[in-house]
């Protein structure tokens, strides 16, 4: 029996290149003759302005300075995810007479070097006529608020309500109700590699090539096609090695469109690399939302209904994802629970901050924080153990598929499979819950001399494997090995290894013989990208089906050439051989050569030992899990230490447990960062105070706890691999679990935690 690679913890095939410094990130590209680009950005949060670029143009080495009107026909970024409630407030490529956040691009300077470009940008005179800034979401929706967009009646990019059943009626029958507002602060993904774009326009052929550090080259190509009004075949987008994305690079940025236009206007090559300061002040921010959550329940803890209002601070404009994140929060707020009656109003407020976008989980960590905190508060009200309250309300094992009744941007929220109670049981056991509760009781018994120990539980359900499709072009090489081209565009996930394992099993080759190429629209015509924890689901199943087609073809061709029946053949050790007579075989490479055009082929067989498959995903598959955090709080300082962190994850069948574990580690690290350290702060005047990694504090290995992980497997019935996504899963629950643990530790003080981040000074104040 040939070895099966799927399910094994293979080391990542990508890593030797990356570790040896052989990767090519955007700034490593040798784009010969490229001119360098710097952006003139607003220093005010809200102002009318006028630009005088004459001094900049006079600097030797400055080639050109452009303002908004110069980039026609492109004016603003394209919409990728629309929403019926979306109002017109899209991010312009360059501001035209008013700026609405600090960092907004106003003009762009092209020069012989980056130094000169920066000097040029500094020499552009911008005369500001400051206006009152809109400080935050509550201020944006307060009566009498200054209006940010002249043609909108209020400061809302969208205002809509999601309704399932009749929550108001259910509330009237409740024994108990709870209500609280939960706040998730502003933070975002901080990839090691910042954004970057290079563009080349070949005036002779009219061919535009754009290199971008992006998560979705094909989606970017489609966006450029639309805003630049070019045929698709004249645009090639390449994502070289990408050093992290986390959702921040799941965006079509003004800079990408601007550089494409600059290359066309200058008939040459241009390049821009984002500085860390630009990243902190102008890349997509995320997460900042207020959630007013009401639960109605019976005395035994059975939840009857959920009512909520979400107020999102989406910054100054909508980006290409529109209001996807708050709408995904609303779609997923019922979480793992059997809630039939649900209402949620969503308001996306426009403020003088950098526009918001997606960040690992895209609205779902926010939902988990709100619903899980609300569950804990209901548990306290009813004096039921938080684990037990969850158990009583989980969607049951036998209730799948479970229709939540909501929908995300593209698909209905229908949980395909899961075992939420099993995950809780496993997590409590792995976390040694009973033992820790006993230890906590002992410490509490010591009064003020006792340690402040707290335990927090958070369950999550994650929408993964979003469609509409992803593709695989698989070709057996006539020399050696197999080439797989995918439309997915991974940026650190280990996707190539996962795909190689799937293909290797079907073709009987070694994973290292499967060379995976991605991130180039010239290699595969259709593609979507890497986000929404989708690669294993959509790209993985596309690879599986393409590999099965190639295996079938190889078997048929070999049967023809060896004059045996297909059924007598097996694929193993890179050959197709007769079962029981392994000497009678043809290597895959020989078969690929025998399959060339003009070669004698079986009737009806097309040349080429290859197959293409686009895996359609009309429905999403839903991963789930339970996190348990145990913390200790230092009485003297309010410092929070995470003593133990336990994860039970159900991502369906696991292709590579090592990669799955790594994804969970990374997600938890970012969740810990969000719970305790990272925050994008604006002062009352609309100035960003976190402009470097000195102020924006990221956790290091010292702050990230060791994490215990167990996989619980309920295969997805929606795809042949039975997989669900896992990339974002780790990031969903840590803020909820850690907040619950901290509140639990502070029980002797009766403190309630209703928002993040949790800073020692705030904890210290709560203890007082
Ligand atoms: S926040 Mo993600 O790249 O779906």
mmCIF file of C-alpha atoms in Angstrom, residues 64-357:
data_model
loop_
_atom_site.group_PDB
_atom_site.id
_atom_site.type_symbol
_atom_site.label_atom_id
_atom_site.label_comp_id
_atom_site.label_asym_id
_atom_site.label_seq_id
_atom_site.Cartn_x
_atom_site.Cartn_y
_atom_site.Cartn_z
ATOM 1 C CA UNK A 64 6.487 64.362 -11.968
ATOM 2 C CA UNK A 65 3.925 65.248 -9.334
ATOM 3 C CA UNK A 66 0.323 64.185 -9.773
ATOM 4 C CA UNK A 67 -2.860 65.122 -7.950
ATOM 5 C CA UNK A 68 -6.244 63.371 -7.992
ATOM 6 C CA UNK A 69 -7.654 64.782 -11.240
ATOM 7 C CA UNK A 70 -4.560 63.645 -13.166
ATOM 8 C CA UNK A 71 -5.354 59.948 -12.796
ATOM 9 C CA UNK A 72 -8.591 59.805 -14.812
ATOM 10 C CA UNK A 73 -10.448 57.677 -15.673
ATOM 11 C CA UNK A 74 -9.627 56.101 -12.303
ATOM 12 C CA UNK A 75 -10.918 58.125 -9.353
ATOM 13 C CA UNK A 76 -11.655 55.801 -6.492
ATOM 14 C CA UNK A 77 -11.030 52.251 -5.435
ATOM 15 C CA UNK A 78 -13.320 49.543 -6.841
ATOM 16 C CA UNK A 79 -15.920 47.672 -4.803
ATOM 17 C CA UNK A 80 -15.255 43.963 -4.329
ATOM 18 C CA UNK A 81 -17.918 43.119 -1.754
ATOM 19 C CA UNK A 82 -21.066 45.117 -2.252
ATOM 20 C CA UNK A 83 -23.932 45.438 0.200
ATOM 21 C CA UNK A 84 -27.457 46.661 -0.517
ATOM 22 C CA UNK A 85 -27.208 49.230 2.298
ATOM 23 C CA UNK A 86 -23.827 50.610 1.213
ATOM 24 C CA UNK A 87 -23.790 54.379 0.672
ATOM 25 C CA UNK A 88 -21.375 56.190 -1.632
ATOM 26 C CA UNK A 89 -18.296 57.072 0.416
ATOM 27 C CA UNK A 90 -15.558 55.121 -1.329
ATOM 28 C CA UNK A 91 -11.904 55.852 -0.814
ATOM 29 C CA UNK A 92 -10.597 58.168 -3.554
ATOM 30 C CA UNK A 93 -7.230 57.372 -5.139
ATOM 31 C CA UNK A 94 -6.012 60.822 -4.159
ATOM 32 C CA UNK A 95 -8.124 63.301 -2.216
ATOM 33 C CA UNK A 96 -9.657 65.982 -4.395
ATOM 34 C CA UNK A 97 -10.518 68.942 -2.184
ATOM 35 C CA UNK A 98 -11.121 67.573 1.269
ATOM 36 C CA UNK A 99 -9.187 65.107 3.389
ATOM 37 C CA UNK A 100 -10.805 63.020 6.100
ATOM 38 C CA UNK A 101 -8.019 61.285 8.027
ATOM 39 C CA UNK A 102 -4.375 61.777 8.869
ATOM 40 C CA UNK A 103 -2.371 59.910 6.257
ATOM 41 C CA UNK A 104 -4.867 60.238 3.421
ATOM 42 C CA UNK A 105 -2.975 60.504 0.122
ATOM 43 C CA UNK A 106 -3.224 63.920 -1.490
ATOM 44 C CA UNK A 107 -0.558 63.864 -4.189
ATOM 45 C CA UNK A 108 2.092 61.538 -5.498
ATOM 46 C CA UNK A 109 5.690 62.295 -6.417
ATOM 47 C CA UNK A 110 7.725 60.258 -8.892
ATOM 48 C CA UNK A 111 11.500 60.647 -8.790
ATOM 49 C CA UNK A 112 14.761 59.015 -9.743
ATOM 50 C CA UNK A 113 15.281 57.689 -6.207
ATOM 51 C CA UNK A 114 13.168 57.137 -3.136
ATOM 52 C CA UNK A 115 15.227 59.838 -1.363
ATOM 53 C CA UNK A 116 14.366 62.393 -4.004
ATOM 54 C CA UNK A 117 10.763 61.250 -4.061
ATOM 55 C CA UNK A 118 10.543 61.815 -0.295
ATOM 56 C CA UNK A 119 12.216 65.224 -0.642
ATOM 57 C CA UNK A 120 9.734 66.037 -3.388
ATOM 58 C CA UNK A 121 6.797 64.970 -1.232
ATOM 59 C CA UNK A 122 8.053 67.226 1.544
ATOM 60 C CA UNK A 123 8.362 70.128 -0.872
ATOM 61 C CA UNK A 124 4.747 69.876 -2.022
ATOM 62 C CA UNK A 125 2.944 72.724 -0.272
ATOM 63 C CA UNK A 126 -0.469 71.846 1.048
ATOM 64 C CA UNK A 127 -2.532 74.681 2.430
ATOM 65 C CA UNK A 128 -5.079 73.303 4.889
ATOM 66 C CA UNK A 129 -8.293 74.884 5.981
ATOM 67 C CA UNK A 130 -9.000 72.680 9.021
ATOM 68 C CA UNK A 131 -12.475 71.465 9.863
ATOM 69 C CA UNK A 132 -13.799 69.953 13.061
ATOM 70 C CA UNK A 133 -12.801 66.260 13.135
ATOM 71 C CA UNK A 134 -15.275 63.432 13.746
ATOM 72 C CA UNK A 135 -13.542 61.774 16.677
ATOM 73 C CA UNK A 136 -15.157 58.357 16.966
ATOM 74 C CA UNK A 137 -18.280 56.376 16.139
ATOM 75 C CA UNK A 138 -20.452 57.670 19.002
ATOM 76 C CA UNK A 139 -19.513 61.243 18.013
ATOM 77 C CA UNK A 140 -20.254 60.456 14.367
ATOM 78 C CA UNK A 141 -23.841 59.431 15.129
ATOM 79 C CA UNK A 142 -24.521 62.078 17.807
ATOM 80 C CA UNK A 143 -27.027 64.731 16.794
ATOM 81 C CA UNK A 144 -25.392 67.831 15.411
ATOM 82 C CA UNK A 145 -22.265 65.920 14.364
ATOM 83 C CA UNK A 146 -20.062 67.499 11.728
ATOM 84 C CA UNK A 147 -20.723 65.789 8.387
ATOM 85 C CA UNK A 148 -17.772 64.063 6.758
ATOM 86 C CA UNK A 149 -19.206 63.399 3.313
ATOM 87 C CA UNK A 150 -21.153 66.255 1.801
ATOM 88 C CA UNK A 151 -23.530 64.061 -0.181
ATOM 89 C CA UNK A 152 -24.442 61.760 2.707
ATOM 90 C CA UNK A 153 -27.239 62.741 5.060
ATOM 91 C CA UNK A 154 -25.348 61.410 8.106
ATOM 92 C CA UNK A 155 -22.015 59.883 9.008
ATOM 93 C CA UNK A 156 -23.109 56.356 8.186
ATOM 94 C CA UNK A 157 -21.737 54.204 5.386
ATOM 95 C CA UNK A 158 -24.552 51.725 6.029
ATOM 96 C CA UNK A 159 -27.458 51.226 8.416
ATOM 97 C CA UNK A 160 -29.329 47.929 8.209
ATOM 98 C CA UNK A 161 -31.027 45.346 10.359
ATOM 99 C CA UNK A 162 -30.710 41.571 10.315
ATOM 100 C CA UNK A 163 -33.827 39.710 11.482
ATOM 101 C CA UNK A 164 -34.374 36.026 12.193
ATOM 102 C CA UNK A 165 -37.673 34.982 13.768
ATOM 103 C CA UNK A 166 -39.261 37.405 16.229
ATOM 104 C CA UNK A 167 -36.882 38.444 18.990
ATOM 105 C CA UNK A 168 -39.213 41.028 20.511
ATOM 106 C CA UNK A 169 -41.951 38.442 21.020
ATOM 107 C CA UNK A 170 -39.488 36.004 22.562
ATOM 108 C CA UNK A 171 -38.198 38.674 24.942
ATOM 109 C CA UNK A 172 -41.727 39.142 26.284
ATOM 110 C CA UNK A 173 -41.774 35.494 27.429
ATOM 111 C CA UNK A 174 -38.364 35.546 29.160
ATOM 112 C CA UNK A 175 -37.705 34.868 32.855
ATOM 113 C CA UNK A 176 -34.487 36.859 32.755
ATOM 114 C CA UNK A 177 -32.857 39.312 30.418
ATOM 115 C CA UNK A 178 -29.338 40.732 30.395
ATOM 116 C CA UNK A 179 -27.976 43.744 28.599
ATOM 117 C CA UNK A 180 -24.485 45.154 28.260
ATOM 118 C CA UNK A 181 -22.350 46.989 25.734
ATOM 119 C CA UNK A 182 -19.150 45.265 24.686
ATOM 120 C CA UNK A 183 -16.371 47.198 23.021
ATOM 121 C CA UNK A 184 -13.633 45.836 20.816
ATOM 122 C CA UNK A 185 -10.849 48.337 20.193
ATOM 123 C CA UNK A 186 -8.992 49.245 17.020
ATOM 124 C CA UNK A 187 -6.024 47.096 16.024
ATOM 125 C CA UNK A 188 -4.874 45.355 12.900
ATOM 126 C CA UNK A 189 -2.511 42.977 11.158
ATOM 127 C CA UNK A 190 1.157 43.868 11.261
ATOM 128 C CA UNK A 191 2.858 41.739 8.601
ATOM 129 C CA UNK A 192 6.651 41.709 8.711
ATOM 130 C CA UNK A 193 6.588 42.822 5.093
ATOM 131 C CA UNK A 194 4.673 46.058 4.677
ATOM 132 C CA UNK A 195 2.670 46.731 1.548
ATOM 133 C CA UNK A 196 4.486 47.401 -1.707
ATOM 134 C CA UNK A 197 3.679 47.852 -5.373
ATOM 135 C CA UNK A 198 5.644 47.969 -8.613
ATOM 136 C CA UNK A 199 4.167 48.566 -12.042
ATOM 137 C CA UNK A 200 5.388 48.365 -15.597
ATOM 138 C CA UNK A 201 3.638 49.631 -18.680
ATOM 139 C CA UNK A 202 4.934 48.480 -22.051
ATOM 140 C CA UNK A 203 3.824 51.250 -24.384
ATOM 141 C CA UNK A 204 4.500 49.109 -27.447
ATOM 142 C CA UNK A 205 2.211 46.235 -26.533
ATOM 143 C CA UNK A 206 -0.065 48.135 -24.166
ATOM 144 C CA UNK A 207 0.666 45.527 -21.520
ATOM 145 C CA UNK A 208 0.382 46.501 -17.857
ATOM 146 C CA UNK A 209 2.186 44.389 -15.269
ATOM 147 C CA UNK A 210 1.620 45.049 -11.602
ATOM 148 C CA UNK A 211 3.511 43.383 -8.773
ATOM 149 C CA UNK A 212 1.899 43.774 -5.408
ATOM 150 C CA UNK A 213 2.331 42.367 -1.944
ATOM 151 C CA UNK A 214 -1.269 41.236 -1.992
ATOM 152 C CA UNK A 215 -3.400 38.289 -0.882
ATOM 153 C CA UNK A 216 -5.468 38.285 -4.082
ATOM 154 C CA UNK A 217 -3.708 39.032 -7.376
ATOM 155 C CA UNK A 218 -6.658 37.871 -9.495
ATOM 156 C CA UNK A 219 -9.144 40.012 -7.612
ATOM 157 C CA UNK A 220 -6.745 42.932 -7.943
ATOM 158 C CA UNK A 221 -6.486 42.286 -11.693
ATOM 159 C CA UNK A 222 -10.256 42.302 -11.983
ATOM 160 C CA UNK A 223 -10.439 45.561 -10.021
ATOM 161 C CA UNK A 224 -7.793 47.210 -12.216
ATOM 162 C CA UNK A 225 -9.596 45.986 -15.334
ATOM 163 C CA UNK A 226 -12.735 47.751 -14.158
ATOM 164 C CA UNK A 227 -11.324 51.042 -12.905
ATOM 165 C CA UNK A 228 -8.735 51.440 -15.663
ATOM 166 C CA UNK A 229 -11.167 50.171 -18.316
ATOM 167 C CA UNK A 230 -8.644 47.792 -19.843
ATOM 168 C CA UNK A 231 -9.283 44.351 -21.257
ATOM 169 C CA UNK A 232 -8.239 41.620 -18.881
ATOM 170 C CA UNK A 233 -5.627 40.213 -21.237
ATOM 171 C CA UNK A 234 -3.661 43.456 -21.048
ATOM 172 C CA UNK A 235 -3.171 43.191 -17.296
ATOM 173 C CA UNK A 236 -0.930 40.782 -15.456
ATOM 174 C CA UNK A 237 -0.781 40.893 -11.675
ATOM 175 C CA UNK A 238 1.926 39.085 -9.773
ATOM 176 C CA UNK A 239 2.138 38.546 -6.031
ATOM 177 C CA UNK A 240 5.747 37.518 -5.394
ATOM 178 C CA UNK A 241 6.647 36.055 -2.021
ATOM 179 C CA UNK A 242 4.421 37.854 0.429
ATOM 180 C CA UNK A 243 5.604 38.287 3.995
ATOM 181 C CA UNK A 244 2.308 38.064 5.813
ATOM 182 C CA UNK A 245 -1.097 39.467 5.044
ATOM 183 C CA UNK A 246 -3.600 38.645 7.794
ATOM 184 C CA UNK A 247 -6.442 40.307 5.885
ATOM 185 C CA UNK A 248 -4.691 43.666 5.638
ATOM 186 C CA UNK A 249 -3.569 42.687 2.129
ATOM 187 C CA UNK A 250 -7.030 41.453 1.195
ATOM 188 C CA UNK A 251 -7.797 44.867 -0.151
ATOM 189 C CA UNK A 252 -7.501 46.929 -3.298
ATOM 190 C CA UNK A 253 -5.580 49.949 -2.110
ATOM 191 C CA UNK A 254 -5.421 53.408 -3.671
ATOM 192 C CA UNK A 255 -1.655 52.981 -4.004
ATOM 193 C CA UNK A 256 -2.107 49.909 -6.224
ATOM 194 C CA UNK A 257 -4.367 51.731 -8.651
ATOM 195 C CA UNK A 258 -2.244 54.884 -8.492
ATOM 196 C CA UNK A 259 0.936 53.002 -9.412
ATOM 197 C CA UNK A 260 -0.820 51.279 -12.309
ATOM 198 C CA UNK A 261 -1.931 54.688 -13.614
ATOM 199 C CA UNK A 262 1.517 56.207 -13.064
ATOM 200 C CA UNK A 263 3.160 53.449 -15.102
ATOM 201 C CA UNK A 264 0.690 54.138 -17.912
ATOM 202 C CA UNK A 265 1.056 57.913 -17.754
ATOM 203 C CA UNK A 266 4.865 57.759 -17.642
ATOM 204 C CA UNK A 267 5.061 54.765 -20.012
ATOM 205 C CA UNK A 268 7.541 53.019 -17.772
ATOM 206 C CA UNK A 269 8.171 51.473 -14.409
ATOM 207 C CA UNK A 270 7.411 52.713 -10.923
ATOM 208 C CA UNK A 271 7.822 51.295 -7.440
ATOM 209 C CA UNK A 272 6.581 52.112 -3.951
ATOM 210 C CA UNK A 273 7.274 50.363 -0.675
ATOM 211 C CA UNK A 274 5.147 51.241 2.316
ATOM 212 C CA UNK A 275 6.945 52.493 5.412
ATOM 213 C CA UNK A 276 5.941 51.080 8.798
ATOM 214 C CA UNK A 277 4.530 54.491 9.690
ATOM 215 C CA UNK A 278 2.384 54.440 6.567
ATOM 216 C CA UNK A 279 1.255 50.948 7.479
ATOM 217 C CA UNK A 280 0.178 52.024 10.955
ATOM 218 C CA UNK A 281 -1.641 55.126 9.748
ATOM 219 C CA UNK A 282 -3.001 54.177 6.319
ATOM 220 C CA UNK A 283 -3.304 50.405 5.825
ATOM 221 C CA UNK A 284 -6.650 48.877 6.726
ATOM 222 C CA UNK A 285 -7.434 49.215 10.416
ATOM 223 C CA UNK A 286 -9.833 46.770 11.974
ATOM 224 C CA UNK A 287 -12.079 45.568 14.770
ATOM 225 C CA UNK A 288 -13.308 48.787 16.425
ATOM 226 C CA UNK A 289 -16.941 48.143 17.289
ATOM 227 C CA UNK A 290 -19.459 48.616 20.071
ATOM 228 C CA UNK A 291 -21.923 45.767 20.578
ATOM 229 C CA UNK A 292 -25.027 46.382 22.629
ATOM 230 C CA UNK A 293 -26.186 42.828 23.387
ATOM 231 C CA UNK A 294 -29.382 41.673 25.078
ATOM 232 C CA UNK A 295 -30.117 38.061 25.912
ATOM 233 C CA UNK A 296 -33.500 36.664 26.911
ATOM 234 C CA UNK A 297 -33.488 33.350 28.778
ATOM 235 C CA UNK A 298 -35.469 30.956 30.914
ATOM 236 C CA UNK A 299 -34.445 30.460 34.512
ATOM 237 C CA UNK A 300 -32.753 27.159 33.582
ATOM 238 C CA UNK A 301 -30.441 29.041 31.245
ATOM 239 C CA UNK A 302 -32.143 28.203 27.956
ATOM 240 C CA UNK A 303 -31.653 31.202 25.675
ATOM 241 C CA UNK A 304 -34.822 32.396 23.998
ATOM 242 C CA UNK A 305 -33.620 35.320 21.949
ATOM 243 C CA UNK A 306 -30.801 37.694 21.133
ATOM 244 C CA UNK A 307 -31.106 41.388 20.337
ATOM 245 C CA UNK A 308 -28.093 43.459 19.405
ATOM 246 C CA UNK A 309 -26.937 46.745 17.969
ATOM 247 C CA UNK A 310 -23.521 47.077 16.418
ATOM 248 C CA UNK A 311 -21.857 50.415 15.967
ATOM 249 C CA UNK A 312 -18.690 50.059 13.914
ATOM 250 C CA UNK A 313 -16.024 52.726 13.518
ATOM 251 C CA UNK A 314 -15.036 52.121 9.916
ATOM 252 C CA UNK A 315 -12.940 55.264 9.508
ATOM 253 C CA UNK A 316 -13.222 57.899 6.828
ATOM 254 C CA UNK A 317 -14.281 55.871 3.771
ATOM 255 C CA UNK A 318 -15.358 52.430 2.708
ATOM 256 C CA UNK A 319 -12.681 50.287 1.158
ATOM 257 C CA UNK A 320 -13.172 47.557 -1.436
ATOM 258 C CA UNK A 321 -14.740 45.226 1.166
ATOM 259 C CA UNK A 322 -17.423 47.801 1.959
ATOM 260 C CA UNK A 323 -19.116 46.934 5.249
ATOM 261 C CA UNK A 324 -18.216 43.245 5.111
ATOM 262 C CA UNK A 325 -16.723 43.120 8.620
ATOM 263 C CA UNK A 326 -19.615 44.540 10.658
ATOM 264 C CA UNK A 327 -22.080 42.614 8.517
ATOM 265 C CA UNK A 328 -20.125 39.418 9.177
ATOM 266 C CA UNK A 329 -20.259 40.231 12.896
ATOM 267 C CA UNK A 330 -24.026 40.489 12.632
ATOM 268 C CA UNK A 331 -24.257 37.277 10.594
ATOM 269 C CA UNK A 332 -22.188 35.317 13.106
ATOM 270 C CA UNK A 333 -23.230 36.813 16.454
ATOM 271 C CA UNK A 334 -25.488 33.859 17.434
ATOM 272 C CA UNK A 335 -22.276 31.805 17.597
ATOM 273 C CA UNK A 336 -22.472 28.171 18.628
ATOM 274 C CA UNK A 337 -25.891 28.548 20.208
ATOM 275 C CA UNK A 338 -29.406 27.427 19.437
ATOM 276 C CA UNK A 339 -30.924 30.857 18.958
ATOM 277 C CA UNK A 340 -34.044 31.024 16.819
ATOM 278 C CA UNK A 341 -35.065 34.602 17.382
ATOM 279 C CA UNK A 342 -32.476 37.222 16.636
ATOM 280 C CA UNK A 343 -32.367 40.849 15.632
ATOM 281 C CA UNK A 344 -29.296 42.960 14.988
ATOM 282 C CA UNK A 345 -29.040 46.507 13.759
ATOM 283 C CA UNK A 346 -25.731 47.467 12.203
ATOM 284 C CA UNK A 347 -24.490 50.993 11.778
ATOM 285 C CA UNK A 348 -21.138 51.597 10.101
ATOM 286 C CA UNK A 349 -19.992 55.012 11.283
ATOM 287 C CA UNK A 350 -17.662 57.257 9.313
ATOM 288 C CA UNK A 351 -14.980 58.966 11.393
ATOM 289 C CA UNK A 352 -11.675 60.761 10.853
ATOM 290 C CA UNK A 353 -9.553 57.623 11.110
ATOM 291 C CA UNK A 354 -7.873 55.339 8.603
ATOM 292 C CA UNK A 355 -10.547 53.300 6.806
ATOM 293 C CA UNK A 356 -11.122 49.855 8.236
ATOM 294 C CA UNK A 357 -10.917 46.517 6.473
#
